Amino acid sequence: MQTQTEDNALFEAIKGGRHELIDQLYLHHRDAFVTYAQRQLYATGEDAADCFQDAVIAFYKNIVSGRLTELTCSIRTYLFSIGKRLVYRRNQKRQRERPTDHEEGVQPADELDWSLIDRFDREHDHRRLQTAMEQLGSPCREILTLYYYHHYPIESIADAVGLPSAGATRVKKMRCLNALKQLVKP
Amino acid sequence: MPNEEQQDRIDAYLSGRLADPSAFERELEADPQLRSEMEATRLALQAVEVTEHFNLKDRLRKLEAGLAPPQATPEPAAAPEAPSARVVPLNPRSRSRRWLPYAAAALLLFLAGYFFLRPVPDVPAAYAFSDVAPMDNIAYSVTKSGTGDPRAAAYAAYESGDYAAAARAFEALPEEQETDRFYLAQSLYGQGRYAEAAERFAELSMIAGFKLADEAEYYQAVSELNAGRPADGTAMLRRIANLPDHAMQADAARLLENR
């Protein structure tokens, strides 16, 4: 188990833009969660791992979007709290259990933004949106992803995609966004 | 096309960072062109969001695929720590037998007391989980509490019922062993810090080869109940009660019966 100091260091590094650290988050807590979900939530190993992947992504997204600014409990507690809810939903979808009052009491995941997770339950127009991003091409795809998803500062994006200045990157970002708007028009 | 400033305001509104969203909403109502840009931006950002979510998901799926398949047989018990004359070997079965006469006497006393003091029948029954006491110290013989040994001091505080002091002492141990962590969790439980205790018991219950894993699982269930999470706690108790080989099967069944 990670200490609070290690958790805080990891949290700060993720806040600082190191999105590759989700691998570490996943590998560090995956086995414990899968065991827990199988033993206590009656999940299959596959469902448990899948839900835990979504939990790690949701946790990451809440950090970089600024919704989670400081840790009030261990990272494992957050991840388990999110993952547990996702497993409950999955179980209900598969009708392995009747809806329960499992969300009684204060949970760490309560402070997180659930719209980020709910959004991925709606699968009907994902394909169209992903196709639009494919058509957008490079470097627009990278610029918009770094800016809007990972919340990188514009100067870091300029370095990452090799543009000469922050100003040039801002102009490019506007053009890319306008192009994407045209592509996703219903 | 919006100018940069207008786009920044749309972005801030959609991400919930706009200082005065009501004013912006009034503008949206009055300006169809702004409303149309806002909707177009919402869809575009959704495309970014969905695409990157699935990219990250693919990344984690690949990690998952690269993990070794789970072993069919349980892992062998961890190698024992360096032997010490002061640590009593843990064996829940023989422990149960040694305390059997005392337990039987206590049960008789309890039943007699219950017969005379039982609640009137029309009072709704409740789980007796709040009466579950922290577990006795069965791991460490406190014979050196006056010698400055910090582990002995921690267990002595635990045995005396000073759970706050015991928790501090366990947390300060330079080399915390799994058994120490178990009694740290018990100390938190004894103080009524149920949510923290549940988290620690959960970790201990999943350690392969840990001899108090069953006890940890049982106390996790009771901690969940006391922490106000009845569905979790009850589901765990039911599971334990259905496992004939579980060291705490009888305790879990009894607790469930006392509804």
Coordinates of C-alpha atoms in Angstrom, one line a residue:
Chain A
M1 CA 0.0 0.0 0.0
Q2 CA 1.2 3.5 -0.7
T3 CA 1.8 6.0 2.1
Q4 CA 0.0 9.3 2.3
T5 CA 3.3 11.0 1.2
E6 CA 3.5 8.8 -1.9
D7 CA -0.1 9.4 -2.7
N8 CA 0.3 13.1 -2.4
A9 CA 3.4 13.0 -4.7
L10 CA 1.5 11.0 -7.3
F11 CA -1.5 13.3 -7.0
E12 CA 0.7 16.4 -7.6
A13 CA 2.5 14.8 -10.5
I14 CA -0.8 14.0 -12.2
K15 CA -2.1 17.5 -11.5
G16 CA 1.1 18.7 -13.2
G17 CA 0.2 16.9 -16.4
R18 CA 1.8 13.5 -16.3
H19 CA -1.1 11.6 -17.6
E20 CA 1.0 8.5 -18.2
L21 CA 0.9 8.0 -14.5
I22 CA -2.5 6.4 -14.8
D23 CA -0.6 3.2 -15.7
Q24 CA 1.0 3.3 -12.2
L25 CA -2.3 4.0 -10.6
Y26 CA -3.9 1.0 -12.4
L27 CA -1.1 -1.4 -11.7
H28 CA -0.7 -0.4 -8.1
H29 CA -4.4 -0.9 -7.1
R30 CA -5.8 -3.3 -9.7
D31 CA -5.3 -6.6 -8.0
A32 CA -6.7 -5.5 -4.7
F33 CA -9.8 -4.0 -6.4
V34 CA -10.5 -7.0 -8.6
T35 CA -10.2 -9.4 -5.5
Y36 CA -12.4 -7.1 -3.5
A37 CA -15.0 -6.8 -6.3
Q38 CA -15.1 -10.5 -6.9
R39 CA -15.3 -11.5 -3.3
Q40 CA -17.6 -8.8 -2.0
L41 CA -19.5 -7.4 -5.0
Y42 CA -20.0 -10.7 -6.8
A43 CA -18.4 -9.2 -10.0
T44 CA -16.7 -11.3 -12.6
G45 CA -13.0 -10.7 -13.0
E46 CA -13.5 -9.2 -16.4
D47 CA -16.2 -6.8 -15.2
A48 CA -14.1 -5.8 -12.2
A49 CA -11.0 -5.0 -14.3
D50 CA -13.1 -3.1 -16.8
C51 CA -14.9 -1.0 -14.1
F52 CA -11.5 -0.3 -12.5
Q53 CA -10.1 1.0 -15.7
D54 CA -13.1 3.5 -15.9
A55 CA -12.5 4.4 -12.2
V56 CA -8.9 5.2 -12.9
I57 CA -9.8 7.4 -15.9
A58 CA -12.6 9.2 -14.0
F59 CA -10.2 9.8 -11.0
Y60 CA -7.6 11.2 -13.4
K61 CA -10.1 13.4 -15.2
N62 CA -11.4 14.9 -12.0
I63 CA -7.9 15.8 -11.0
V64 CA -6.9 17.5 -14.3
S65 CA -10.2 19.3 -14.7
G66 CA -9.7 20.9 -11.3
R67 CA -12.7 19.3 -9.6
L68 CA -10.5 17.4 -7.2
T69 CA -8.0 19.8 -5.9
E70 CA -6.7 18.0 -2.8
L71 CA -6.8 14.5 -1.4
T72 CA -9.0 14.0 1.6
C73 CA -8.4 10.3 1.8
S74 CA -6.0 7.8 0.2
I75 CA -6.0 7.4 -3.6
R76 CA -7.0 3.7 -3.1
T77 CA -10.1 4.9 -1.2
Y78 CA -11.1 7.1 -4.1
L79 CA -10.5 4.5 -6.7
F80 CA -12.4 1.8 -4.7
S81 CA -15.3 4.2 -4.1
I82 CA -15.7 5.0 -7.8
G83 CA -15.0 1.4 -8.9
K84 CA -17.5 0.1 -6.5
R85 CA -20.3 2.2 -7.8
L86 CA -19.4 1.2 -11.4
V87 CA -19.6 -2.5 -10.4
Y88 CA -23.0 -2.0 -8.8
R89 CA -24.2 -0.4 -12.0
R90 CA -22.8 -3.1 -14.1
N91 CA -24.3 -5.8 -11.8
Q92 CA -27.7 -4.1 -12.0
K93 CA -27.4 -4.0 -15.8
R94 CA -26.7 -7.7 -15.8
Q95 CA -29.4 -8.2 -13.2
R96 CA -26.9 -10.0 -10.8
E97 CA -28.5 -8.1 -8.0
R98 CA -31.4 -5.9 -7.2
P99 CA -30.8 -2.2 -6.6
T100 CA -29.5 -1.7 -3.0
D101 CA -29.0 1.3 -0.7
H102 CA -25.3 0.8 -1.1
E103 CA -24.7 4.5 -1.6
E104 CA -26.0 5.4 1.9
G105 CA -23.5 7.4 3.9
V106 CA -20.8 9.8 2.8
Q107 CA -18.6 8.4 0.1
P108 CA -15.3 9.9 -1.2
A109 CA -16.6 9.6 -4.7
D110 CA -19.5 12.0 -3.8
E111 CA -17.2 14.9 -4.4
L112 CA -16.4 13.8 -7.9
D113 CA -18.2 14.8 -11.1
W114 CA -20.3 11.8 -12.2
S115 CA -21.4 13.4 -15.5
L116 CA -17.9 12.4 -16.8
I117 CA -18.8 8.8 -16.1
D118 CA -22.4 9.0 -17.1
R119 CA -21.4 10.3 -20.5
F120 CA -19.6 7.1 -21.4
D121 CA -22.8 5.1 -20.7
R122 CA -24.3 6.7 -23.8
E123 CA -22.9 4.8 -26.6
H124 CA -25.2 5.7 -29.5
D125 CA -23.2 8.6 -31.0
H126 CA -19.7 7.8 -29.8
R127 CA -18.7 6.4 -33.2
R128 CA -19.7 9.6 -35.0
L129 CA -17.8 11.8 -32.6
Q130 CA -14.7 9.5 -32.8
T131 CA -14.9 9.6 -36.6
A132 CA -14.9 13.4 -36.5
M133 CA -11.8 13.4 -34.5
E134 CA -10.1 11.0 -36.9
Q135 CA -11.0 13.2 -39.8
L136 CA -9.7 16.3 -38.0
G137 CA -6.1 14.9 -38.3
S138 CA -2.8 16.0 -36.7
P139 CA -1.8 18.3 -35.1
C140 CA -5.4 19.6 -34.4
R141 CA -6.3 16.4 -32.7
E142 CA -3.3 16.7 -30.3
I143 CA -3.8 20.4 -29.7
L144 CA -7.5 20.1 -28.8
T145 CA -6.9 16.9 -26.7
L146 CA -4.1 18.5 -24.7
Y147 CA -6.0 21.7 -24.1
Y148 CA -9.5 20.5 -23.4
Y149 CA -9.0 17.0 -22.0
H150 CA -5.7 17.1 -20.2
H151 CA -5.9 20.9 -19.5
Y152 CA -2.3 21.6 -20.4
P153 CA -1.2 25.3 -20.4
I154 CA -1.0 26.7 -23.9
E155 CA 2.8 27.2 -23.6
S156 CA 3.3 23.4 -23.0
I157 CA 1.1 22.6 -26.0
A158 CA 3.3 24.8 -28.2
D159 CA 6.3 22.8 -27.1
A160 CA 4.5 19.5 -27.4
V161 CA 3.4 20.1 -31.0
G162 CA 6.3 22.2 -32.2
L163 CA 4.6 25.5 -32.7
P164 CA 6.8 28.7 -32.5
S165 CA 4.8 30.5 -29.8
A166 CA 1.9 30.5 -27.4
G167 CA 0.1 33.1 -29.6
A168 CA 0.5 30.9 -32.7
T169 CA -0.8 27.9 -30.7
R170 CA -3.9 29.9 -29.5
V171 CA -4.7 30.9 -33.1
K172 CA -4.2 27.3 -34.3
K173 CA -6.4 26.0 -31.4
M174 CA -9.2 28.3 -32.5
R175 CA -9.0 27.1 -36.1
C176 CA -8.9 23.5 -35.1
L177 CA -11.9 23.9 -32.9
N178 CA -13.9 25.6 -35.7
A179 CA -12.9 22.7 -38.0
L180 CA -14.1 20.2 -35.4
K181 CA -17.4 22.0 -34.9
Q182 CA -18.1 21.7 -38.7
L183 CA -17.3 17.9 -38.5
V184 CA -19.5 17.1 -35.6
K185 CA -22.5 19.1 -36.9
P186 CA -25.6 16.7 -36.8
Chain B
M1 CA -17.3 32.2 -36.2
P2 CA -16.9 33.5 -32.6
N3 CA -13.9 35.6 -31.7
E4 CA -11.4 34.3 -29.2
E5 CA -12.9 36.1 -26.2
Q6 CA -16.4 34.8 -27.0
Q7 CA -15.0 31.3 -27.4
D8 CA -13.2 31.5 -24.0
R9 CA -16.5 32.5 -22.4
I10 CA -18.3 29.6 -24.0
D11 CA -15.5 27.2 -22.9
A12 CA -15.7 28.6 -19.3
Y13 CA -19.5 28.3 -19.3
L14 CA -19.3 24.6 -20.4
S15 CA -16.7 23.7 -17.9
G16 CA -18.5 25.4 -15.0
R17 CA -15.8 28.0 -14.5
L18 CA -17.7 31.1 -15.7
A19 CA -18.1 33.7 -12.8
D20 CA -21.6 34.7 -13.8
P21 CA -23.4 31.9 -15.6
S22 CA -26.8 33.5 -15.2
A23 CA -25.8 36.6 -17.2
F24 CA -24.4 34.3 -19.9
E25 CA -27.6 32.3 -20.0
R26 CA -29.6 35.5 -20.5
E27 CA -27.2 36.4 -23.4
L28 CA -27.8 32.9 -24.9
E29 CA -31.5 33.4 -24.8
A30 CA -31.3 36.7 -26.6
D31 CA -28.6 35.7 -29.2
P32 CA -29.4 32.7 -31.4
Q33 CA -25.9 32.9 -33.1
L34 CA -24.2 32.6 -29.6
R35 CA -26.5 29.8 -28.7
S36 CA -25.6 27.9 -31.9
E37 CA -21.9 28.4 -31.3
M38 CA -22.3 27.1 -27.7
E39 CA -24.1 24.0 -28.9
A40 CA -21.5 23.4 -31.6
T41 CA -18.7 23.8 -29.0
R42 CA -20.5 21.4 -26.7
L43 CA -20.6 18.7 -29.4
A44 CA -16.9 19.3 -30.4
L45 CA -15.7 19.0 -26.8
Q46 CA -17.7 15.9 -26.4
A47 CA -15.9 14.5 -29.4
V48 CA -12.6 15.3 -27.7
E49 CA -13.7 13.9 -24.4
V50 CA -15.1 10.6 -25.8
T51 CA -12.1 10.0 -28.1
E52 CA -9.5 10.6 -25.4
H53 CA -11.5 8.5 -22.9
F54 CA -11.3 5.5 -25.3
N55 CA -7.6 6.2 -26.0
L56 CA -6.9 6.0 -22.3
K57 CA -9.2 3.0 -21.9
D58 CA -7.2 1.2 -24.7
R59 CA -4.0 2.0 -22.9
L60 CA -5.3 0.4 -19.7
R61 CA -6.7 -2.6 -21.6
K62 CA -3.3 -3.2 -23.1
L63 CA -1.8 -3.1 -19.7
E64 CA -4.5 -5.5 -18.5
A65 CA -3.8 -7.9 -21.4
G66 CA -0.1 -7.8 -20.5
L67 CA -0.7 -8.9 -16.9
A68 CA 0.0 -12.6 -16.1
P69 CA -3.1 -14.7 -15.8
P70 CA -4.3 -15.4 -12.3
Q71 CA -2.8 -18.5 -10.7
A72 CA -5.2 -21.4 -10.4
T73 CA -4.0 -22.4 -7.0
P74 CA -3.7 -20.0 -4.0
E75 CA -0.4 -18.5 -3.3
P76 CA 1.6 -20.3 -0.6
A77 CA 1.7 -18.6 2.7
A78 CA 4.3 -15.9 3.1
A79 CA 7.5 -17.0 4.7
P80 CA 7.3 -16.5 8.5
E81 CA 9.0 -13.5 10.0
A82 CA 12.1 -14.0 12.0
P83 CA 11.1 -16.2 14.9
S84 CA 10.7 -14.5 18.2
A85 CA 10.0 -16.1 21.5
R86 CA 7.5 -13.4 22.4
V87 CA 5.1 -13.9 19.5
V88 CA 2.5 -16.6 20.1
P89 CA 1.9 -18.7 16.9
L90 CA -1.5 -17.9 15.4
N91 CA -3.8 -20.8 15.1
P92 CA -7.4 -19.9 15.2
R93 CA -8.5 -23.6 15.5
S94 CA -6.4 -24.5 18.6
R95 CA -7.1 -21.1 20.0
S96 CA -10.8 -21.8 19.8
R97 CA -10.4 -25.1 21.7
R98 CA -8.3 -23.6 24.4
W99 CA -11.0 -21.0 25.2
L100 CA -13.8 -23.4 24.6
P101 CA -14.7 -23.9 28.4
Y102 CA -14.6 -20.2 29.0
A103 CA -16.6 -19.5 25.9
A104 CA -19.2 -22.2 26.9
A105 CA -19.5 -20.6 30.4
A106 CA -19.8 -17.2 28.9
L107 CA -22.5 -18.4 26.5
L108 CA -24.4 -20.0 29.4
L109 CA -24.2 -16.8 31.4
F110 CA -25.3 -14.8 28.3
L111 CA -28.2 -17.1 27.7
A112 CA -29.3 -16.9 31.3
G113 CA -29.0 -13.2 31.3
Y114 CA -30.8 -12.9 28.0
F115 CA -33.7 -15.0 29.3
F116 CA -34.2 -12.6 32.2
L117 CA -33.4 -9.4 30.5
R118 CA -34.6 -10.1 26.9
P119 CA -36.4 -7.2 25.2
V120 CA -40.2 -7.2 25.1
P121 CA -41.4 -8.9 21.9
D122 CA -42.9 -5.9 20.2
V123 CA -39.7 -3.8 20.2
P124 CA -38.2 -3.9 16.7
A125 CA -35.1 -6.0 16.7
A126 CA -31.8 -4.6 15.5
Y127 CA -28.4 -5.9 14.6
A128 CA -26.2 -6.4 17.6
F129 CA -23.2 -5.2 15.6
S130 CA -22.6 -2.2 17.8
D131 CA -21.9 -4.6 20.7
V132 CA -19.2 -6.5 18.9
A133 CA -16.1 -5.7 21.0
P134 CA -12.6 -5.4 19.5
M135 CA -10.9 -8.8 19.4
D136 CA -8.7 -10.0 22.2
N137 CA -5.0 -9.8 21.8
I138 CA -4.0 -13.3 20.8
A139 CA -0.8 -12.4 18.9
Y140 CA 1.5 -11.0 21.5
S141 CA 2.4 -11.9 25.0
V142 CA 2.9 -8.7 26.9
T143 CA 5.7 -9.6 29.2
K144 CA 8.1 -6.7 28.6
S145 CA 5.8 -3.7 28.8
G146 CA 8.2 -2.0 31.2
T147 CA 11.3 -2.6 29.2
G148 CA 10.8 0.2 26.6
D149 CA 9.9 -2.2 23.8
P150 CA 7.5 -0.1 21.7
R151 CA 5.6 -3.2 20.4
A152 CA 5.0 -4.4 23.9
A153 CA 3.8 -1.0 24.9
A154 CA 1.4 -0.9 22.0
Y155 CA -0.1 -4.3 22.9
A156 CA -0.2 -3.4 26.6
A157 CA -2.2 -0.2 25.8
Y158 CA -4.5 -2.3 23.6
E159 CA -5.1 -4.9 26.3
S160 CA -5.8 -2.1 28.8
G161 CA -8.6 -0.8 26.5
D162 CA -6.8 2.5 25.8
Y163 CA -7.4 2.2 22.0
A164 CA -6.3 5.8 21.2
A165 CA -2.9 5.2 22.8
A166 CA -2.6 1.8 21.2
A167 CA -3.4 3.2 17.8
R168 CA -0.7 5.9 18.2
A169 CA 1.8 3.3 19.4
F170 CA 1.1 0.9 16.5
E171 CA 1.4 3.7 14.0
A172 CA 4.7 4.7 15.5
L173 CA 6.2 1.2 15.3
P174 CA 9.4 1.3 13.1
E175 CA 8.7 -2.1 11.5
E176 CA 5.0 -2.7 11.4
Q177 CA 4.1 -6.3 10.8
E178 CA 0.7 -7.5 9.4
T179 CA -0.4 -8.5 12.9
D180 CA 0.4 -5.1 14.2
R181 CA -1.6 -3.6 11.4
F182 CA -4.5 -5.9 12.3
Y183 CA -4.4 -4.6 15.9
L184 CA -4.1 -1.0 14.7
A185 CA -7.3 -1.5 12.8
Q186 CA -8.8 -3.0 15.9
S187 CA -7.7 0.0 17.9
L188 CA -9.4 2.3 15.3
Y189 CA -12.5 0.1 15.6
G190 CA -12.4 0.3 19.4
Q191 CA -12.4 4.1 19.1
G192 CA -15.4 4.1 16.9
R193 CA -13.4 5.2 13.8
Y194 CA -15.3 2.6 11.8
A195 CA -14.7 3.9 8.2
E196 CA -10.9 4.0 8.7
A197 CA -11.1 0.6 10.4
A198 CA -13.1 -0.9 7.5
E199 CA -10.5 0.3 5.0
R200 CA -7.7 -1.2 6.9
F201 CA -9.5 -4.5 7.6
A202 CA -10.3 -4.7 3.9
E203 CA -6.6 -4.5 3.0
L204 CA -5.7 -7.1 5.6
S205 CA -8.4 -9.5 4.5
M206 CA -6.9 -9.7 1.1
I207 CA -3.4 -10.5 2.1
A208 CA -2.7 -14.1 0.9
G209 CA -1.5 -16.3 3.8
F210 CA -2.3 -13.8 6.6
K211 CA -3.6 -15.9 9.4
L212 CA -6.1 -13.3 10.7
A213 CA -7.5 -12.6 7.2
D214 CA -10.9 -14.2 8.1
E215 CA -11.1 -12.2 11.3
A216 CA -10.2 -9.0 9.4
E217 CA -13.0 -9.7 6.9
Y218 CA -15.5 -10.2 9.7
Y219 CA -14.5 -7.0 11.4
Q220 CA -14.6 -5.2 8.1
A221 CA -18.2 -6.2 7.8
V222 CA -19.0 -5.1 11.3
S223 CA -17.2 -1.8 10.7
E224 CA -19.2 -1.2 7.5
L225 CA -22.4 -1.7 9.5
N226 CA -21.3 0.7 12.2
A227 CA -20.1 3.2 9.6
G228 CA -23.7 3.4 8.3
R229 CA -23.3 1.2 5.2
P230 CA -25.8 -1.6 6.0
A231 CA -26.0 -3.1 2.5
D232 CA -22.2 -3.6 2.3
G233 CA -21.9 -5.0 5.8
T234 CA -24.9 -7.3 5.6
A235 CA -23.8 -8.7 2.2
M236 CA -20.3 -9.5 3.7
L237 CA -21.8 -11.1 6.8
R238 CA -24.1 -13.3 4.6
R239 CA -21.1 -14.3 2.5
I240 CA -19.1 -15.2 5.7
A241 CA -22.1 -17.0 7.2
N242 CA -22.3 -19.2 4.1
L243 CA -18.7 -20.3 4.2
P244 CA -18.4 -23.4 6.5
D245 CA -14.6 -23.1 6.7
H246 CA -14.5 -19.4 7.5
A247 CA -13.1 -18.9 11.0
M248 CA -15.8 -16.3 11.8
Q249 CA -18.7 -18.2 10.2
A250 CA -20.6 -18.8 13.5
D251 CA -20.1 -15.2 14.6
A252 CA -21.4 -13.9 11.4
A253 CA -24.4 -16.2 11.4
R254 CA -25.2 -15.3 15.0
L255 CA -25.0 -11.6 14.2
L256 CA -27.4 -12.0 11.3
E257 CA -29.8 -14.0 13.4
N258 CA -30.0 -11.1 16.0
R259 CA -31.9 -9.0 13.6

